[in-house]
PDB file of C-alpha atoms and ligand atoms in Angstrom:
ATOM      1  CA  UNK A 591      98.673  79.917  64.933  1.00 87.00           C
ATOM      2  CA  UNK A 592      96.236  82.601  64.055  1.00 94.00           C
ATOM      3  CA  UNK A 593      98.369  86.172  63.510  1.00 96.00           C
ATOM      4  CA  UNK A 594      95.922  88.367  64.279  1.00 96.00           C
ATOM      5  CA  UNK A 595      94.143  86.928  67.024  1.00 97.00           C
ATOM      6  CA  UNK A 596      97.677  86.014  68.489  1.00 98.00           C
ATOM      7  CA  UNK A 597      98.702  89.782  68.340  1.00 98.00           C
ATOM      8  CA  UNK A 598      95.059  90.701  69.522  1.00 98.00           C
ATOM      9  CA  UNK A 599      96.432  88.710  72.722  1.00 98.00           C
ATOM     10  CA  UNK A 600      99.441  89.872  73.204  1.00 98.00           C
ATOM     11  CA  UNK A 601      98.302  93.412  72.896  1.00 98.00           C
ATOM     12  CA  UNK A 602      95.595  92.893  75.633  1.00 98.00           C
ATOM     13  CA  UNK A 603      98.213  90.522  77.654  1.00 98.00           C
ATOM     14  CA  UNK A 604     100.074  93.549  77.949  1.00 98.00           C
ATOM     15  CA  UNK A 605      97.459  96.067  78.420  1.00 98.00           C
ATOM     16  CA  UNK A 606      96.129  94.208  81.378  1.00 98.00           C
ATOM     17  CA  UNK A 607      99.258  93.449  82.463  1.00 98.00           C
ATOM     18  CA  UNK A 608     100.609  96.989  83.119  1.00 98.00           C
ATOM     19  CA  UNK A 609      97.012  97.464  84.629  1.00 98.00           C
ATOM     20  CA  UNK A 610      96.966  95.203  87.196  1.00 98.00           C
ATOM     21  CA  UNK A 611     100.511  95.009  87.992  1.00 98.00           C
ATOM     22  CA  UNK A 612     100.011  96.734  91.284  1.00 97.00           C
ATOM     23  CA  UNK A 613      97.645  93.829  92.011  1.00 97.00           C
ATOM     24  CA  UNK A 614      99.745  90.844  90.750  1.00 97.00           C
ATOM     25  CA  UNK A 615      98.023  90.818  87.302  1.00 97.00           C
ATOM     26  CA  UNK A 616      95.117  89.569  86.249  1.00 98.00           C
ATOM     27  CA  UNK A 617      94.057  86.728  83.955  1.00 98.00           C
ATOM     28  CA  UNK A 618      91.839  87.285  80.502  1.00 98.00           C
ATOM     29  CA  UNK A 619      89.140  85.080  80.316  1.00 98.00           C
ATOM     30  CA  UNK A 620      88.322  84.308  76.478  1.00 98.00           C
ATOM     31  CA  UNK A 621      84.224  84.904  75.981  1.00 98.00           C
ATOM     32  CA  UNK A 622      83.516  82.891  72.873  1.00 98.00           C
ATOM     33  CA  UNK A 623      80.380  82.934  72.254  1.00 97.00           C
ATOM     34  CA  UNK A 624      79.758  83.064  68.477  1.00 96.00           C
ATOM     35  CA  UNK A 625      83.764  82.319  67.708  1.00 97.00           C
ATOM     36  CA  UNK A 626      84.190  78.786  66.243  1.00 97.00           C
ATOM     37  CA  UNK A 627      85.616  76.256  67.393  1.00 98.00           C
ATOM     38  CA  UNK A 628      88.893  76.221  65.466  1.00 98.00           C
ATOM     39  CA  UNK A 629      89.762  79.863  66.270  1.00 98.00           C
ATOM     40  CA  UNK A 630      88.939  79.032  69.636  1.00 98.00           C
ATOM     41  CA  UNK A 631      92.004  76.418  70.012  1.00 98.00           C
ATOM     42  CA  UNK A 632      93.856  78.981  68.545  1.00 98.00           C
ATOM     43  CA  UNK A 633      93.288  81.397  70.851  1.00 98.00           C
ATOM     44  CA  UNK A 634      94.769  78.397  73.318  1.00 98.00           C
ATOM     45  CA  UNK A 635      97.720  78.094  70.971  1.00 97.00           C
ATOM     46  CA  UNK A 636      98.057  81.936  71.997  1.00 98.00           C
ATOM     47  CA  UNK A 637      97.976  81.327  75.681  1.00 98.00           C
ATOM     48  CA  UNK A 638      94.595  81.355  76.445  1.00 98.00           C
ATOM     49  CA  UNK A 639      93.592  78.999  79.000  1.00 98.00           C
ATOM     50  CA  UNK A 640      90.037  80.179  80.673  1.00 98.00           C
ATOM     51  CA  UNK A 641      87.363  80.603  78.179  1.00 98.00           C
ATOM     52  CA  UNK A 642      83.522  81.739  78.962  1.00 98.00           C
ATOM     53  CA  UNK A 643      80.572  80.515  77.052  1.00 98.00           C
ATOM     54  CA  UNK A 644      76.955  82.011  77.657  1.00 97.00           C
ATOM     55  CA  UNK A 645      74.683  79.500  76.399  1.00 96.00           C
ATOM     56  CA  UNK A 646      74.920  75.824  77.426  1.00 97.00           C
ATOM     57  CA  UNK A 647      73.827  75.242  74.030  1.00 97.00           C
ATOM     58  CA  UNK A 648      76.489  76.672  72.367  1.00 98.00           C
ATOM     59  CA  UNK A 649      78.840  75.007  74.578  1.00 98.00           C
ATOM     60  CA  UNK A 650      77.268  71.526  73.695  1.00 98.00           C
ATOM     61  CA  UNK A 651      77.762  71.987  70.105  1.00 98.00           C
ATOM     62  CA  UNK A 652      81.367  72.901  70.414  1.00 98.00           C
ATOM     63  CA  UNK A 653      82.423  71.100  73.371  1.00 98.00           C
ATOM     64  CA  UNK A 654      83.825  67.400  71.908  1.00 98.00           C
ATOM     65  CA  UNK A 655      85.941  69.742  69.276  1.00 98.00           C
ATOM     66  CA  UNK A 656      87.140  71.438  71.738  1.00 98.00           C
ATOM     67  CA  UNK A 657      91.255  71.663  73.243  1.00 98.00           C
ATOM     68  CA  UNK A 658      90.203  69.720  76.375  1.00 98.00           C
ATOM     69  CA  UNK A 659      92.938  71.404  78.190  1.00 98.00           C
ATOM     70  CA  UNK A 660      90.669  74.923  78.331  1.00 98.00           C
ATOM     71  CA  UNK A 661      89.122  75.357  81.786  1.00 98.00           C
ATOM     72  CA  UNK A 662      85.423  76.316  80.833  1.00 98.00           C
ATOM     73  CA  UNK A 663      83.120  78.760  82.901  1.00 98.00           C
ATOM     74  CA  UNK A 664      79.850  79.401  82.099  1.00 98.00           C
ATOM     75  CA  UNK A 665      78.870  83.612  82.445  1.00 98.00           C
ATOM     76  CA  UNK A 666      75.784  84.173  80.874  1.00 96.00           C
ATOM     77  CA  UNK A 667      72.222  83.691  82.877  1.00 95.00           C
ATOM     78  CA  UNK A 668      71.719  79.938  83.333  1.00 97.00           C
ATOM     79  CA  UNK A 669      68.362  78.370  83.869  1.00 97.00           C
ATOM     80  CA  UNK A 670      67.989  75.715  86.706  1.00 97.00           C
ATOM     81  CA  UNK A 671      66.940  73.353  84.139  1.00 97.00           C
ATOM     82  CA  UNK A 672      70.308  73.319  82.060  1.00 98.00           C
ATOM     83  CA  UNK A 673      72.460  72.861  85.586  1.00 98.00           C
ATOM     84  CA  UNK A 674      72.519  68.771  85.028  1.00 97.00           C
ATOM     85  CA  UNK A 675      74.581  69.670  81.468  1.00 97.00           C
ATOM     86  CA  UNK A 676      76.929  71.600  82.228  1.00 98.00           C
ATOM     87  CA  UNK A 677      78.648  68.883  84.308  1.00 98.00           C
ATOM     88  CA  UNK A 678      81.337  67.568  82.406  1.00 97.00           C
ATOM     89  CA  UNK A 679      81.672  70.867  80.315  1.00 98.00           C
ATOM     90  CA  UNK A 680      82.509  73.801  82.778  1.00 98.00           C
ATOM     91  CA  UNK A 681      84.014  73.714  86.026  1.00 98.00           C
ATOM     92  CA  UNK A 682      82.960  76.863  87.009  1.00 98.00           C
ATOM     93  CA  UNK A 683      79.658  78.964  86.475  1.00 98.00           C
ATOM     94  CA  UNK A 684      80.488  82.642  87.117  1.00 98.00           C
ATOM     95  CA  UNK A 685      76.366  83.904  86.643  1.00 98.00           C
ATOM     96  CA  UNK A 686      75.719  82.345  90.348  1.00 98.00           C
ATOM     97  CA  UNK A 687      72.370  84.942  91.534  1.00 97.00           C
ATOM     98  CA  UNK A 688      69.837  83.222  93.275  1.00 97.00           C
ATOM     99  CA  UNK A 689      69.031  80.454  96.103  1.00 98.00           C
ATOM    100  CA  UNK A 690      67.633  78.073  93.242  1.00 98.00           C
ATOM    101  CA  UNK A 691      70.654  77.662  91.519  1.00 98.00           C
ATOM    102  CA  UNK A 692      72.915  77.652  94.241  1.00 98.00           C
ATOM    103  CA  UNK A 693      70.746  74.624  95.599  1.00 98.00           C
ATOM    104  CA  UNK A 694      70.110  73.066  91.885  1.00 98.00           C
ATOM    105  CA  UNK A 695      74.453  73.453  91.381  1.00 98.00           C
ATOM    106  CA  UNK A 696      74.976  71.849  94.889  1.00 98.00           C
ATOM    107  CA  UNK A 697      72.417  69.124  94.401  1.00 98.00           C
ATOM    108  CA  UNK A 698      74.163  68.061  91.083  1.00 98.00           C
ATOM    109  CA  UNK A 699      77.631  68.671  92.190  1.00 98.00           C
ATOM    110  CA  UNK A 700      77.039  66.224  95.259  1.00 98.00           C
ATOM    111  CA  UNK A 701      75.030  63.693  92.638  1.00 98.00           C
ATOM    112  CA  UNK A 702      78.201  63.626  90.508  1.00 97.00           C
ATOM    113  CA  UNK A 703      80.503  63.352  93.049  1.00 98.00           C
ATOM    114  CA  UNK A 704      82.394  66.575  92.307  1.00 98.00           C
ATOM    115  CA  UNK A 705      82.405  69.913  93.116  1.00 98.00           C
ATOM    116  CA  UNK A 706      81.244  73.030  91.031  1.00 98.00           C
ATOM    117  CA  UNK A 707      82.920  76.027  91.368  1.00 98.00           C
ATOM    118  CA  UNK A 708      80.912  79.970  91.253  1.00 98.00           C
ATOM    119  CA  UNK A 709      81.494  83.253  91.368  1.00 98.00           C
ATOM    120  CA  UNK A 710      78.551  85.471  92.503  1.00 98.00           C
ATOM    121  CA  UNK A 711      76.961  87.646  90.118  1.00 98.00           C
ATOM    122  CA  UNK A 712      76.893  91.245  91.463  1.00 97.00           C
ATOM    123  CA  UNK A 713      73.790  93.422  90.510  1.00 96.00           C
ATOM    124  CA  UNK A 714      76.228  96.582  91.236  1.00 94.00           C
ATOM    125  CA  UNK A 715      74.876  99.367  89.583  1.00 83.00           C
ATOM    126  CA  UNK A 716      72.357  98.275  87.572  1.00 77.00           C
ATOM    127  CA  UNK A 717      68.622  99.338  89.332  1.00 69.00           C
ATOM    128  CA  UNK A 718      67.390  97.956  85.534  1.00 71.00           C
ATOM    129  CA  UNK A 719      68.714  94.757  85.410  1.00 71.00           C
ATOM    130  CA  UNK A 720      68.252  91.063  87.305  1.00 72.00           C
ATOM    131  CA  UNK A 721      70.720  89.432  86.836  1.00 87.00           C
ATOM    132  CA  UNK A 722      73.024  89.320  89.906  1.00 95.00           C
ATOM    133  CA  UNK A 723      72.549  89.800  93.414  1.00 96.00           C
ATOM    134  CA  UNK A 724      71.935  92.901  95.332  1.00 95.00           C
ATOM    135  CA  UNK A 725      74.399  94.935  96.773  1.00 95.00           C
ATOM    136  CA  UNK A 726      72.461  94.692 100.510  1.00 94.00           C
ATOM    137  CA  UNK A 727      71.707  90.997  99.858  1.00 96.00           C
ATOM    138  CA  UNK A 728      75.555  89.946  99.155  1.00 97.00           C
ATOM    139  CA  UNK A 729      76.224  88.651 102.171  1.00 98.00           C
ATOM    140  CA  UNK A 730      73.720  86.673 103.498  1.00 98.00           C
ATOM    141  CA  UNK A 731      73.372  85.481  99.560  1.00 98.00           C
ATOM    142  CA  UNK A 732      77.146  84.318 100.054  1.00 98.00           C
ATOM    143  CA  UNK A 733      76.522  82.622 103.806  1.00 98.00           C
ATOM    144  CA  UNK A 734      73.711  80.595 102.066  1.00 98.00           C
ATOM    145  CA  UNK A 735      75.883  79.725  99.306  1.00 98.00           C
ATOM    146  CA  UNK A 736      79.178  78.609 101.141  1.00 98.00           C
ATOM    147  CA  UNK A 737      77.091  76.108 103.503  1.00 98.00           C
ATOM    148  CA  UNK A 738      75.828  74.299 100.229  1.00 98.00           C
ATOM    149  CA  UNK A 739      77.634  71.185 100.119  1.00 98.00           C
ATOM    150  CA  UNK A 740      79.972  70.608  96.647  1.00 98.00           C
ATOM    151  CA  UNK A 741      79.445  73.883  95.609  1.00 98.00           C
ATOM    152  CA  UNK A 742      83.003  76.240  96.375  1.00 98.00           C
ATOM    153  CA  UNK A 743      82.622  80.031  96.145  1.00 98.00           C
ATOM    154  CA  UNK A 744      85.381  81.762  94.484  1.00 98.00           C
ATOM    155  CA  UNK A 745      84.828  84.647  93.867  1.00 98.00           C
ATOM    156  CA  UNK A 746      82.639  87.598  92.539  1.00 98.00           C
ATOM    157  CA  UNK A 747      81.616  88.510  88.948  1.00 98.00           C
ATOM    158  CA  UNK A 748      79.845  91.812  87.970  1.00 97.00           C
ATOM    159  CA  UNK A 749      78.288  93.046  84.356  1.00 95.00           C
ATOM    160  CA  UNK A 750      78.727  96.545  84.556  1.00 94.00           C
ATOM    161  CA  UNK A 751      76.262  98.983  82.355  1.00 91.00           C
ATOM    162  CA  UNK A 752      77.150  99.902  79.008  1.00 89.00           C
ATOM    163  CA  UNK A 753      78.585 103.442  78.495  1.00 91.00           C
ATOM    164  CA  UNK A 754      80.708 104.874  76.111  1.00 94.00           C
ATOM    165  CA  UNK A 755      83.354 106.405  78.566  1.00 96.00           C
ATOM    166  CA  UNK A 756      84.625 103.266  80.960  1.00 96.00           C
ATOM    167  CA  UNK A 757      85.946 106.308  83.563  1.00 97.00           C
ATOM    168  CA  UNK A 758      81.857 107.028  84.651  1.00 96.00           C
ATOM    169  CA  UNK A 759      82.171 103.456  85.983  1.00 96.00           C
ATOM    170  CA  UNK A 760      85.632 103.663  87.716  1.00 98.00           C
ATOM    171  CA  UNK A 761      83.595 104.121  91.203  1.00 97.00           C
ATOM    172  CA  UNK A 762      81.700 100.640  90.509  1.00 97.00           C
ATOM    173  CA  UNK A 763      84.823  98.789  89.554  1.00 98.00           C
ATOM    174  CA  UNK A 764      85.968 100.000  92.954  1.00 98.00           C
ATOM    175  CA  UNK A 765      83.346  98.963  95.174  1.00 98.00           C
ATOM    176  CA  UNK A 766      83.430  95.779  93.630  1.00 98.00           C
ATOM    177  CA  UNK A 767      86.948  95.396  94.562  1.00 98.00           C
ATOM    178  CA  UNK A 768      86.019  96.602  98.265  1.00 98.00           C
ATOM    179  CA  UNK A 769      82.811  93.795  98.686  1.00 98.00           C
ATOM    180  CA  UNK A 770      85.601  91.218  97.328  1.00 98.00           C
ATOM    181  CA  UNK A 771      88.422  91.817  99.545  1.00 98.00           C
ATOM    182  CA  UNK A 772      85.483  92.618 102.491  1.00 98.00           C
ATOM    183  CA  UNK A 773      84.186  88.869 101.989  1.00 98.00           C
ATOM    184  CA  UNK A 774      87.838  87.941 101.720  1.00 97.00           C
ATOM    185  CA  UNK A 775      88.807  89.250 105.139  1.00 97.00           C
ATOM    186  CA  UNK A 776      85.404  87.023 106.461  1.00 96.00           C
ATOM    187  CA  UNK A 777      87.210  83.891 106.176  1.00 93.00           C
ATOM    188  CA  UNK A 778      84.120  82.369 105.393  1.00 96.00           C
ATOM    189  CA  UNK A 779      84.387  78.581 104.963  1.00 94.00           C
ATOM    190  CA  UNK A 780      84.210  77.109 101.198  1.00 93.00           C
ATOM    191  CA  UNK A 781      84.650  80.968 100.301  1.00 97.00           C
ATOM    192  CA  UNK A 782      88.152  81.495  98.759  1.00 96.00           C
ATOM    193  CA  UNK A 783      87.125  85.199  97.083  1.00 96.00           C
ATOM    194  CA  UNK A 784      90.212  84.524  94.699  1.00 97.00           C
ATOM    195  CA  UNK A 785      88.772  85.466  91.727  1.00 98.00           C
ATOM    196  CA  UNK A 786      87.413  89.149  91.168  1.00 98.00           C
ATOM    197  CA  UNK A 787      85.867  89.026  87.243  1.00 98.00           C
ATOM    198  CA  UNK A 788      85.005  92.609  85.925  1.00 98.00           C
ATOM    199  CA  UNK A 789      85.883  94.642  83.007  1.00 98.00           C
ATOM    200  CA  UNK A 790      84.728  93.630  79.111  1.00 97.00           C
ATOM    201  CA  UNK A 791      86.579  94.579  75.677  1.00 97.00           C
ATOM    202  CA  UNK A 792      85.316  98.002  76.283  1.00 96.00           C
ATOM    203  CA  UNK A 793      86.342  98.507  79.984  1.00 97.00           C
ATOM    204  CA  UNK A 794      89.192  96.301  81.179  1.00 98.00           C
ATOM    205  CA  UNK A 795      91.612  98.365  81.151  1.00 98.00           C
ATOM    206  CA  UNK A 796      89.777 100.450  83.941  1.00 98.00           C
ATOM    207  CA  UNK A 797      88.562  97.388  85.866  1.00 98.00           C
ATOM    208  CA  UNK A 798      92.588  96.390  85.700  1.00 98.00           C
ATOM    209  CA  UNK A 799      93.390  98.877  87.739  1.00 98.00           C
ATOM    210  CA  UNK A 800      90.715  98.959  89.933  1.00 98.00           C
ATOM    211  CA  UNK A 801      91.409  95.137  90.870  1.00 98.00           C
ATOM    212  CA  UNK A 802      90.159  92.738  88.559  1.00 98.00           C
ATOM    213  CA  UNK A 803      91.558  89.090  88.993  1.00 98.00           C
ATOM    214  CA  UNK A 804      89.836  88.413  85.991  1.00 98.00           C
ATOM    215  CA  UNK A 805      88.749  89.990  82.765  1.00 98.00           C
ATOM    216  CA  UNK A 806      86.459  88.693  79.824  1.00 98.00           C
ATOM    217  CA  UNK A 807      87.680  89.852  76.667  1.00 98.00           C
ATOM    218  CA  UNK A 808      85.146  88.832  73.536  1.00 98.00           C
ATOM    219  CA  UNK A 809      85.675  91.007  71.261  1.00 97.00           C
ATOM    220  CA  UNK A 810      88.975  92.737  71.862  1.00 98.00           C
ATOM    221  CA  UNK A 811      90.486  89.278  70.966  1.00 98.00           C
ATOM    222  CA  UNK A 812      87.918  87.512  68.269  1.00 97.00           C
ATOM    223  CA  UNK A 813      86.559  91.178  66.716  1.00 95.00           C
ATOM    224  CA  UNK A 814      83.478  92.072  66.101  1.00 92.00           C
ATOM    225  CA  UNK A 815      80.297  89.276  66.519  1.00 91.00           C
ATOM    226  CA  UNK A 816      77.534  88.995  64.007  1.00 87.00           C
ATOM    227  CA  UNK A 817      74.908  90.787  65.069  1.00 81.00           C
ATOM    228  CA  UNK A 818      71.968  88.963  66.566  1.00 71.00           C
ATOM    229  CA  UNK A 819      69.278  87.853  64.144  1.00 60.00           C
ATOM    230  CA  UNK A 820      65.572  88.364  65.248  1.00 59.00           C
ATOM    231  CA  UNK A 821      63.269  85.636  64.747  1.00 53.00           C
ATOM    232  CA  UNK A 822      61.694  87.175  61.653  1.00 49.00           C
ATOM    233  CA  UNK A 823      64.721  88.466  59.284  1.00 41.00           C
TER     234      UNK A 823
HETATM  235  C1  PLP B1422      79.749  88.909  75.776  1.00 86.87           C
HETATM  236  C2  PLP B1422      80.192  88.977  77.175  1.00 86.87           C
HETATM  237  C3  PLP B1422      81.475  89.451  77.511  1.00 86.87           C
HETATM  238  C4  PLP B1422      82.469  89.975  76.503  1.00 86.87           C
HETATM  239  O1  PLP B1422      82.020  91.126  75.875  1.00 86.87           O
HETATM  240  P1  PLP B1422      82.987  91.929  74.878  1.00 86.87           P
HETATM  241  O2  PLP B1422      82.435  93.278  74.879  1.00 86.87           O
HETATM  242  O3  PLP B1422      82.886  91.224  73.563  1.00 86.87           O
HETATM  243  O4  PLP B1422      84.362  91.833  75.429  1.00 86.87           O
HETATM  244  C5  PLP B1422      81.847  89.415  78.847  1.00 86.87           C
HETATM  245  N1  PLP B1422      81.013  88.969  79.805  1.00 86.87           N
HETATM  246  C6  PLP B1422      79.783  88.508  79.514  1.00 86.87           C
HETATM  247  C7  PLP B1422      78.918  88.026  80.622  1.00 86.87           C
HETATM  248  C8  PLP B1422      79.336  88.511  78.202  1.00 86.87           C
HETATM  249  O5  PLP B1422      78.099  88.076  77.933  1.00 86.87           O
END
């Protein structure tokens, strides 16, 4: 048992809690990149039971060490090329954005004889950024997806911008919640839209309440990361 991670949990566990009660609560995904692995199966000790890598590399260095019992997703952008690895590791990739993966997932999932589970990546107020689907292109993006053999939607995951007060955001956290429950009442087939992942260490308290399923808590739980070295130091 690690005290202050363990507290850093139960603070947020209760935080998000109170949030989301008015939606049936909502579930703290552990993001650990950078963490190692021992903290990281302490964090399980502590409840934790979803964690989120970004880098398939990082995940293949910690993997073997770590509690197998954690259900793994991948969230950060992940290349076509790495699909094949993750197999094995994760069981769900929440950074699903374009027909090549959703093809390159399926292919793989069908070759393994298993099925990967996604979220789609919403590009939902973010005219700067590529990752994630656009807002006009979500639904035909999730009709290709759910006829993709193997590969079962469930759910949507957005990255919302950086900004010092979470409240400027509160409207994107809520049309989020309205393209997820609007998919929902589609009863499209291999689409389950039970999992809505939004809100960071900075923000989750606001996404809570607007109807997360699912929030990704890095450093709120582990503390600060080392900041990113540059090639030349
Ligand atoms: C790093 C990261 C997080 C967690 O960020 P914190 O601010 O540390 O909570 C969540 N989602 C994604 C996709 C990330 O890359």
């Amino acid at each position: 048992m690690n005290p202050v991670l363990d507290s850093n949990i139960r603070h947020w566990r209760e935080v998000i809690g109170n949030a989301s009660a008015k939606w049936g609560g909502a579930e703290i995904c552990g993001v650990t990149k950078t963490v190692d692995v021992d903290t990281i199966n302490e964090a399980y000790e502590s409840g934790i039971r979803v964690i989120g890598e970004n880098r398939v590399q990082e995940l293949q260095s910690k993997i073997e060490r770590l509690n197998p019992n954690f259900e793994i997703h991948v969230i950060g952008g992940l290349q076509t090329n790495k699909v094949k690895s993750i197999f094995g590791m994760a069981t769900t990739v929440q950074s699903l954005d374009r027909e090549a993966l959703a093809d390159e997932l399926s292919r793989r999932a069908v070759a393994a004889d298993t099925v990967m589970h996604a979220l789609i990546q919403v590009n939902i107020g973010h005219e700067d950024q590529k990752s994630g689907v656009d807002e006009e292109l979500l639904v035909p993006f999730v009709e290709y997806c759910s006829k993709k053999p193997n590969l079962a939607i469930d759910g949507l995951m957005a990255i919302m911008p950086f900004v010092d007060d979470p409240e400027t955001i509160r409207p994107l956290f809520k049309r989020m919640r309205g393209y997820f429950e609007m998919l929902r009442d589609k009863d499209i087939p291999n689409v389950t839209m039970k999992t809505l992942s939004m809100g960071m260490s900075g923000d989750c308290d606001v996404a809570a309440e607007e109807g997360a399923t699912m929030v990704r808590l890095g450093r709120a739980l582990f503390g600060a990361r080392p900041i990113k070295q540059t090639k030349e130091v």
